[in-house]
Short mmCIF file of C-alpha atoms in Angstrom, two decimals:
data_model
loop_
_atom_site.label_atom_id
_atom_site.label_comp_id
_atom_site.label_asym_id
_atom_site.label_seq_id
_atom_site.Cartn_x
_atom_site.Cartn_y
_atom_site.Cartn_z
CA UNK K 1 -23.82 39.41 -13.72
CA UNK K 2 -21.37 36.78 -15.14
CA UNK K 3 -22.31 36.25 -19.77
CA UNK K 4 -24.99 33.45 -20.06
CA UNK K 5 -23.76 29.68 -20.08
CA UNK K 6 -21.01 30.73 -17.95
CA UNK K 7 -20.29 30.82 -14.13
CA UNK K 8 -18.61 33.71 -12.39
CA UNK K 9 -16.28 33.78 -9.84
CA UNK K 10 -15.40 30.25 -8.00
CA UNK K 11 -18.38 29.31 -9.64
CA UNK K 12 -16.47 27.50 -12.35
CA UNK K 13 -16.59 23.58 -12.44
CA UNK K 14 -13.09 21.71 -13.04
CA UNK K 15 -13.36 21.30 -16.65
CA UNK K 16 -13.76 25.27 -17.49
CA UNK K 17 -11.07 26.26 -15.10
CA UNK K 18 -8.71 23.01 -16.01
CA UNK K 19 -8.26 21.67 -12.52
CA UNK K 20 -5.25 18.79 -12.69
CA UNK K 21 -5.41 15.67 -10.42
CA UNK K 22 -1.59 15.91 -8.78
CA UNK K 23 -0.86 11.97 -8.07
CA UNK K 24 0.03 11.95 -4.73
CA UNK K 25 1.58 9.46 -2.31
CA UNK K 26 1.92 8.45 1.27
CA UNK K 27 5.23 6.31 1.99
CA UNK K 28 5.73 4.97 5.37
CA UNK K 29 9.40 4.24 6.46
CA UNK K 30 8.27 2.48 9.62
CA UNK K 31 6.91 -0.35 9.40
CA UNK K 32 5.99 -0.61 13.14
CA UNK K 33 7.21 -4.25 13.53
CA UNK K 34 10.02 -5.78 15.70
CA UNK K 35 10.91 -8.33 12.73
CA UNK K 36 14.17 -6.78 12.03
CA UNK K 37 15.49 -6.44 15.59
CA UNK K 38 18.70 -6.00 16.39
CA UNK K 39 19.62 -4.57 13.47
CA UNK K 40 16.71 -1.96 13.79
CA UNK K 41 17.60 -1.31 16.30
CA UNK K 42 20.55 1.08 15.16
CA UNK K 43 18.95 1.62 11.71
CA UNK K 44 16.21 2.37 9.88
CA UNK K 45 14.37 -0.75 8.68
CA UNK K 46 14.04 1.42 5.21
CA UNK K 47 17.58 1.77 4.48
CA UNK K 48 18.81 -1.50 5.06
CA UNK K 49 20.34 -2.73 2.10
CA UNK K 50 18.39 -4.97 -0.41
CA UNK K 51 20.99 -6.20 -3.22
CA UNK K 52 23.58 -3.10 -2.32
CA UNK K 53 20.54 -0.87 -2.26
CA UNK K 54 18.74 0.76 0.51
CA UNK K 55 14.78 -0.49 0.29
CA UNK K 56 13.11 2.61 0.34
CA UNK K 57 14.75 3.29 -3.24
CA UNK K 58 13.12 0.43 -4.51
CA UNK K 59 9.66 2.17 -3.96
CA UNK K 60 10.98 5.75 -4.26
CA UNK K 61 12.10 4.80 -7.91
CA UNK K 62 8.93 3.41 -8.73
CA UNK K 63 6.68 5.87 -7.69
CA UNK K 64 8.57 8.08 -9.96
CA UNK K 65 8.08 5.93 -12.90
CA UNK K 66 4.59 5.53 -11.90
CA UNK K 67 4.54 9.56 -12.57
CA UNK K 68 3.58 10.41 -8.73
CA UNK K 69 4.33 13.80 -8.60
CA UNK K 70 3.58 14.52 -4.38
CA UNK K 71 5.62 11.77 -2.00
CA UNK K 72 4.93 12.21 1.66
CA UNK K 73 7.43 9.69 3.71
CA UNK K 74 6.44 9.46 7.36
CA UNK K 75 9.56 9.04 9.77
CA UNK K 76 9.27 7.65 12.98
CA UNK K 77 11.91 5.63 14.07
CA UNK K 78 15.69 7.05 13.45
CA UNK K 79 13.75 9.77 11.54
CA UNK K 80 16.98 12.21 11.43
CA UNK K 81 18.86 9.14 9.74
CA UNK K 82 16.18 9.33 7.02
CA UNK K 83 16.03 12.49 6.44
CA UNK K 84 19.58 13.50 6.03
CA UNK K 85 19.60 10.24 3.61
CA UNK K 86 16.67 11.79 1.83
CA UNK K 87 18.36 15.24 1.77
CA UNK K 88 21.70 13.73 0.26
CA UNK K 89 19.69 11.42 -2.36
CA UNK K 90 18.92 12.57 -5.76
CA UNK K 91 15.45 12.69 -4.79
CA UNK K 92 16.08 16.17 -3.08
CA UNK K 93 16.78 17.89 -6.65
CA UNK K 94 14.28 15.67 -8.31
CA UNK K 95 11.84 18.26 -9.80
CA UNK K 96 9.29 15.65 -11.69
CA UNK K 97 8.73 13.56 -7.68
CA UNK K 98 8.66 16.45 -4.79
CA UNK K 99 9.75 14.12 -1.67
CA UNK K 100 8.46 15.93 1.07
CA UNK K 101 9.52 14.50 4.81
CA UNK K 102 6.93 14.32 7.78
CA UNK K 103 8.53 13.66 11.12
CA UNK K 104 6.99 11.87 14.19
CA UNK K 105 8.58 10.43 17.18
CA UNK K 106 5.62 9.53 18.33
CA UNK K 107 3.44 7.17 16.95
CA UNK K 108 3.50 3.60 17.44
CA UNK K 109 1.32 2.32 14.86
CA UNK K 110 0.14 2.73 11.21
CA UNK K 111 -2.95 4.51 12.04
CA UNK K 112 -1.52 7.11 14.33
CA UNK K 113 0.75 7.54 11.24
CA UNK K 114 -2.43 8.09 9.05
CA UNK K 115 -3.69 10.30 11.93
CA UNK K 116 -1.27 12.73 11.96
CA UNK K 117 -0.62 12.89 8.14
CA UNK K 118 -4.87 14.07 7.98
CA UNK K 119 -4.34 16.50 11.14
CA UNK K 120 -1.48 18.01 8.91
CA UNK K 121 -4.16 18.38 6.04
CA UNK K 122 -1.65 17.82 3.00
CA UNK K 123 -3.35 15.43 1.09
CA UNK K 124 -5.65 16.92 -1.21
CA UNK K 125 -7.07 13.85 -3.98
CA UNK K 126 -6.86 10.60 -4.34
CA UNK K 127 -3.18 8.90 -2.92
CA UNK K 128 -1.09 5.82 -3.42
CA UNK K 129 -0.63 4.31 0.32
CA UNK K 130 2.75 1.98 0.46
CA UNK K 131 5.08 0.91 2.60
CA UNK K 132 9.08 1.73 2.13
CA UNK K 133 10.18 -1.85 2.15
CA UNK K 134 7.90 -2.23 -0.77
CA UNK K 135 9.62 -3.90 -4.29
CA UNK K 136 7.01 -3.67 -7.61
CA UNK K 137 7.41 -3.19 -11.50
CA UNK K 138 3.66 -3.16 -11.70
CA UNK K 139 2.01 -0.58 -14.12
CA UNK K 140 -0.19 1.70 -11.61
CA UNK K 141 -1.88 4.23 -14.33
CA UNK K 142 -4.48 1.59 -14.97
CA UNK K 143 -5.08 0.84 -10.99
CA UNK K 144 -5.75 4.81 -10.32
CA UNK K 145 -7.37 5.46 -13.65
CA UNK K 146 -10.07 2.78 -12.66
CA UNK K 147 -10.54 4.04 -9.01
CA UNK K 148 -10.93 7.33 -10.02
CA UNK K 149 -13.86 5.97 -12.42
CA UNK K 150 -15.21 4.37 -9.60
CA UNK K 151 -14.94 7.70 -7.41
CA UNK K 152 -16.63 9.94 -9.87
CA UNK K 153 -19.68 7.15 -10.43
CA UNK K 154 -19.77 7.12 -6.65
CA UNK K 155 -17.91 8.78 -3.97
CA UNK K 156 -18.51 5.80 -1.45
CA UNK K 157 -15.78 4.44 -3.63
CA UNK K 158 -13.03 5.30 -1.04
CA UNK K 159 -10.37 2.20 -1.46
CA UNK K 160 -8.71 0.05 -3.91
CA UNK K 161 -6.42 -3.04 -2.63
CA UNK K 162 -3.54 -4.38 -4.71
CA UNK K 163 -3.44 -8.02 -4.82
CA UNK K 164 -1.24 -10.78 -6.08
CA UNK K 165 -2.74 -14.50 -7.06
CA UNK K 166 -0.44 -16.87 -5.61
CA UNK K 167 -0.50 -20.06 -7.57
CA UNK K 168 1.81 -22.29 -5.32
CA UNK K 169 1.27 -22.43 -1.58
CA UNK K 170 4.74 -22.32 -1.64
CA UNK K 171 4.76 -18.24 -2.54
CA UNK K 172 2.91 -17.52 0.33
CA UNK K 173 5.41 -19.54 2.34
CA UNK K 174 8.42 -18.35 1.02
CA UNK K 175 7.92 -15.45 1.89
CA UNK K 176 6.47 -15.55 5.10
CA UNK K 177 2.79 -13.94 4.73
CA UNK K 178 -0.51 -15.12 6.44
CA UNK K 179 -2.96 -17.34 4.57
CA UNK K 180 -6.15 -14.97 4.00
CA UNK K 181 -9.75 -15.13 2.77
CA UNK K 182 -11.17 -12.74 0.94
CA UNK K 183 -15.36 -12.55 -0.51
CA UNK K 184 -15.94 -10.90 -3.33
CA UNK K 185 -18.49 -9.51 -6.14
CA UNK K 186 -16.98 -11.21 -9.28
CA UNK K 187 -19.10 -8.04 -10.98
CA UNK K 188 -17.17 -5.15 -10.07
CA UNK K 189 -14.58 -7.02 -7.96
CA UNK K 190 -15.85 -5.15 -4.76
CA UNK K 191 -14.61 -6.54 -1.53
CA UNK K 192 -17.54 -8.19 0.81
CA UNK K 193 -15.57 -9.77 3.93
CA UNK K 194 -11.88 -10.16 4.45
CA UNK K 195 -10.59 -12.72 7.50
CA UNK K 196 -6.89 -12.70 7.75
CA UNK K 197 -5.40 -15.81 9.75
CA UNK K 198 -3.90 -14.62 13.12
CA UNK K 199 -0.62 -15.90 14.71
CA UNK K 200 -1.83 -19.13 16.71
CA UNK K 201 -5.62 -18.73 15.70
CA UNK K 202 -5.55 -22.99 14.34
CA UNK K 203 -3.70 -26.10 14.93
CA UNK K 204 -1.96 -24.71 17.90
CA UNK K 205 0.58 -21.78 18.56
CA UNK K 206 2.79 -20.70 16.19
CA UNK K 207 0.23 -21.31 13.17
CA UNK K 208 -0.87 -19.05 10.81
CA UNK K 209 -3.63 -21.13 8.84
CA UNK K 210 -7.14 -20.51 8.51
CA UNK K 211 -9.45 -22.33 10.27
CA UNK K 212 -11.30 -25.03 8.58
CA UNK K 213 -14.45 -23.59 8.85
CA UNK K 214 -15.66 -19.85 7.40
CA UNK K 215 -18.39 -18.62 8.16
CA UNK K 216 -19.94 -14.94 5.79
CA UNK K 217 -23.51 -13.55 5.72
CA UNK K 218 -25.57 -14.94 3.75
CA UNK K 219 -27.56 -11.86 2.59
CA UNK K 220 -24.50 -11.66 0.11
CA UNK K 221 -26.08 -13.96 -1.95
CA UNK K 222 -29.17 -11.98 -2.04
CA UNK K 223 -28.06 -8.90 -3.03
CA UNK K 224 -26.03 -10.45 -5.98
CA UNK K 225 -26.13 -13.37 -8.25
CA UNK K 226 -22.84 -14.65 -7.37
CA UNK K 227 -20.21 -14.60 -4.63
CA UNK K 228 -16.35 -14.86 -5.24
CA UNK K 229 -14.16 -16.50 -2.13
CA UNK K 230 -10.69 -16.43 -3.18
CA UNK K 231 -7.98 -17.92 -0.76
CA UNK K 232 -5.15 -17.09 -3.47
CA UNK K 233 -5.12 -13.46 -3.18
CA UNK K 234 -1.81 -11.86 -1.40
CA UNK K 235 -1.54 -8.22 -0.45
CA UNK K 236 0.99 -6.31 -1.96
CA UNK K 237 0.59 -3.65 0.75
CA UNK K 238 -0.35 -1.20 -1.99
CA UNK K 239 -3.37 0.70 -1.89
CA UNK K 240 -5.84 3.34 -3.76
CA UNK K 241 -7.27 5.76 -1.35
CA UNK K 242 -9.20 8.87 -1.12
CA UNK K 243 -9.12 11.44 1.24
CA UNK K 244 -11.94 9.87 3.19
CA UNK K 245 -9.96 6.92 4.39
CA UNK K 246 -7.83 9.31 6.62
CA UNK K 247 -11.01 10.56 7.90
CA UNK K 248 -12.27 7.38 8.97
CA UNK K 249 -8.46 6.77 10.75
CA UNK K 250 -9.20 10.03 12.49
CA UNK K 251 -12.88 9.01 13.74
CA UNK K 252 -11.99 5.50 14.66
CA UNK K 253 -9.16 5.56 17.49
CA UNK K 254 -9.26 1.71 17.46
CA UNK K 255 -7.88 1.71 13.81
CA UNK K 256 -4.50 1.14 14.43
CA UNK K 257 -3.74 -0.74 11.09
CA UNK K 258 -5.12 -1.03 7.35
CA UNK K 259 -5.17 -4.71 8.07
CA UNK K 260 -7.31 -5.74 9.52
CA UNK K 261 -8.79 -2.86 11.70
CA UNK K 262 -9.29 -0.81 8.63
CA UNK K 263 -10.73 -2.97 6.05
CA UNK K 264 -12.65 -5.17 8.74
CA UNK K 265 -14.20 -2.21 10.41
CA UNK K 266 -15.81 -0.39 7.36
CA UNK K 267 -16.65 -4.05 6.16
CA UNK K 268 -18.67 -4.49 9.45
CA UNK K 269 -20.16 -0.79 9.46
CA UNK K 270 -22.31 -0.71 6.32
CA UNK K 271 -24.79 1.62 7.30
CA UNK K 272 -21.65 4.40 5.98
CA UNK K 273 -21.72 2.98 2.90
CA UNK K 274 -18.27 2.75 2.01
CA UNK K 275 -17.12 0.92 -0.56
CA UNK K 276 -13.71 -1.05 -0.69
CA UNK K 277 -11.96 -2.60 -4.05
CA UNK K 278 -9.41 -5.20 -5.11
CA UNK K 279 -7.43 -4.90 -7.92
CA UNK K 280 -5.57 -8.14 -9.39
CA UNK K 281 -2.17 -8.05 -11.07
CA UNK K 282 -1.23 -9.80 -14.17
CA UNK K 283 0.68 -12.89 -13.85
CA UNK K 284 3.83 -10.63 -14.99
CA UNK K 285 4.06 -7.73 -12.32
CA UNK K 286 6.22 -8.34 -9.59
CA UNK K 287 4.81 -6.71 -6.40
CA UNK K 288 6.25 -7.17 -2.75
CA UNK K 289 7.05 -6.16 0.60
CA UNK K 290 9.87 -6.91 3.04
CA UNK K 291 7.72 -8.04 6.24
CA UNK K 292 10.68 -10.67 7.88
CA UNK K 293 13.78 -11.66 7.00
CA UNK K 294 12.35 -15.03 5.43
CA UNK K 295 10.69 -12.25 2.62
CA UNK K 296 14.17 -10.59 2.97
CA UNK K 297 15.71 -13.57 1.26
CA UNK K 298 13.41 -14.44 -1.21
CA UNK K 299 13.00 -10.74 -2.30
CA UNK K 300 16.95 -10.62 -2.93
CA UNK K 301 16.61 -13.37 -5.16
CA UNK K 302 13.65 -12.07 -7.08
CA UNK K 303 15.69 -9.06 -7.94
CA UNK K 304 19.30 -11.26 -8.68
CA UNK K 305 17.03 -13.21 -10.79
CA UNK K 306 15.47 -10.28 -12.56
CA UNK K 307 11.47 -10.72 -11.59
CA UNK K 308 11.76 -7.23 -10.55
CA UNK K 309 12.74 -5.94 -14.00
CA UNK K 310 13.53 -2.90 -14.53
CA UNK K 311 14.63 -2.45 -10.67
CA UNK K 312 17.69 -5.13 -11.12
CA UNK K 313 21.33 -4.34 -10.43
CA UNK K 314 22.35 -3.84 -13.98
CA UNK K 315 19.88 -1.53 -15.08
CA UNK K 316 21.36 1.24 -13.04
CA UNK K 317 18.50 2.71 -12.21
CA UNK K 318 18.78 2.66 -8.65
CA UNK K 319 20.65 5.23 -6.52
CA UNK K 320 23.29 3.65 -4.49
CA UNK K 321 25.05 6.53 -2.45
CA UNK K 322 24.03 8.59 1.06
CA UNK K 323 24.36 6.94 4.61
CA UNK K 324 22.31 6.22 7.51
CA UNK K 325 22.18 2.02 6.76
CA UNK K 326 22.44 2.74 3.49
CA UNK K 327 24.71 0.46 0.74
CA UNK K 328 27.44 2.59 -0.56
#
């Protein structure tokens, strides 16, 4: 019989036996678009070089300064390219970031991505989601430290969206991202409906604008004093998740993206009970993704122009060698 005020065995909770939260993360080096064809066609979108610097080391080097400790990169497309560049990097004898490659030739979307990477059973806590065209400086400890708050008040806590304001239409234009709505509870800054403008949905094709009407349910307003509808917000394509959300990948076949199949289709299923977040940056963080070539450009002369601080030329901070697409 285990001494009083003590458990025996695997009886222990977390705080008697020490348990440690390893950060983990999930970095996708396809991006599943045709935006970068021809020259993706021959290359990896992920090692294309950004300012003399292959993009994925842009987000590799920041997930190590954001003290992620687990990094699983899904391959797809010219996967052997990425992994020998990963194998020749100075990621491979990097023992604070363990970069761990997961190979698939055949998936041909984000979800079967997020399918495969739950089948495989290697995430194990809470995970940073992110693409590997992804540029940020933001600080993420604060992010992770507040959705694992959230998770251990309630476990129906299960995602946390990283959003810029844009405060000139002219961001969103430059670099080339949809106009979006998004509803939420100015409380707790929970996310109620999220409508994302589709290519030709107003004003003819071609158009990415909103429509001029929107309509939302208005039992929001009864369940809380106030609702939020922001039209500013811009998705960094970096997201808090637990374990759960690859569950709900696995059990919904029809999710074939975060946005909008994901977030739309727990939104609309709320008899789960899952809860979705948004998290704002400060007008200082720099956070963005390389969707087009329009966001190509603009991205090359954030970093020139030193928005992207530290990650800038002259810091030398960045790894420049390997192949495979990559800037020597």
């Amino acid at each position: 019989m285990a001494p009083k005020g003590k458990k025996g065995g695997g009886g222990q909770d977390e705080k008697e036996i020490g348990v440690r939260n390893v950060l983990q993360a999930v970095l996708l080096a396809d991006s599943f678009t045709q935006t970068f064809r021809p020259i993706s066609l021959e290359h990896p979108k992920v090692l294309i070089p950004l300012v003399n610097v292959a993009m994925i080391e842009y987000t590799l080097e920041w997930l190590a300064m954001s003290k992620v400790e687990e990094v699983f990169v899904f391959c797809c497309a010219h996967a052997e390219q990425i992994t020998d560049y990963l194998s020749q990097s100075k990621w491979s004898r990097n023992k604070e970031m363990v970069v761990t490659p997961v190979v698939s030739t055949s998936c041909f979307s984000a979800g079967e991505a997020l399918r495969l990477i739950d089948q495989k059973d290697i995430i194990k806590n809470d995970f940073v989601l992110i693409n590997g065209d992804t540029v940020c400086n933001i600080n993420l400890a604060p992010i992770v430290e507040a959705h694992r708050a959230r998770r251990q008040a309630d476990k129906s806590n299960i995602f946390t969206m990283i959003t810029k304001s844009v405060h000139q239409p002219l961001q969103r234009l430059r670099l080339g991202e949809r106009e979006n709505v998004m509803c939420l509870d100015p409380q707790n800054n929970r996310l109620l409906k999220f409508h994302e403008a589709q290519q030709g949905e107003h004003e003819g094709e071609g158009s990415e604008k909103l429509p001029p009407l929107f309509k939302f349910d208005a039992a929001f307003f009864g369940e809380r004093d106030s609702v939020q509808v922001r039209t500013d917000l811009m998705d960094t394509q970096i997201s808090i998740c637990a374990p759960e959300v690859l569950m709900l990948f696995s059990d919904n076949f029809d999710y074939q993206s975060l946005k909008p199949d994901f977030i739309t289709g727990v939104l609309s299923e709320e008899e789960l009970g899952n809860k979705l977040y948004v998290a704002e940056l400060g007008r200082q963080e720099y956070a963005a993704h390389v969707s087009n070539l329009r966001a190509y450009d603009a991205i090359s002369r954030d970093i020139i122009q030193r928005w992207a601080f530290p990650l800038v030329p002259d810091t030398n901070l960045l790894w420049r060698g390997g192949g495979g697409g990559a800037a020597t």
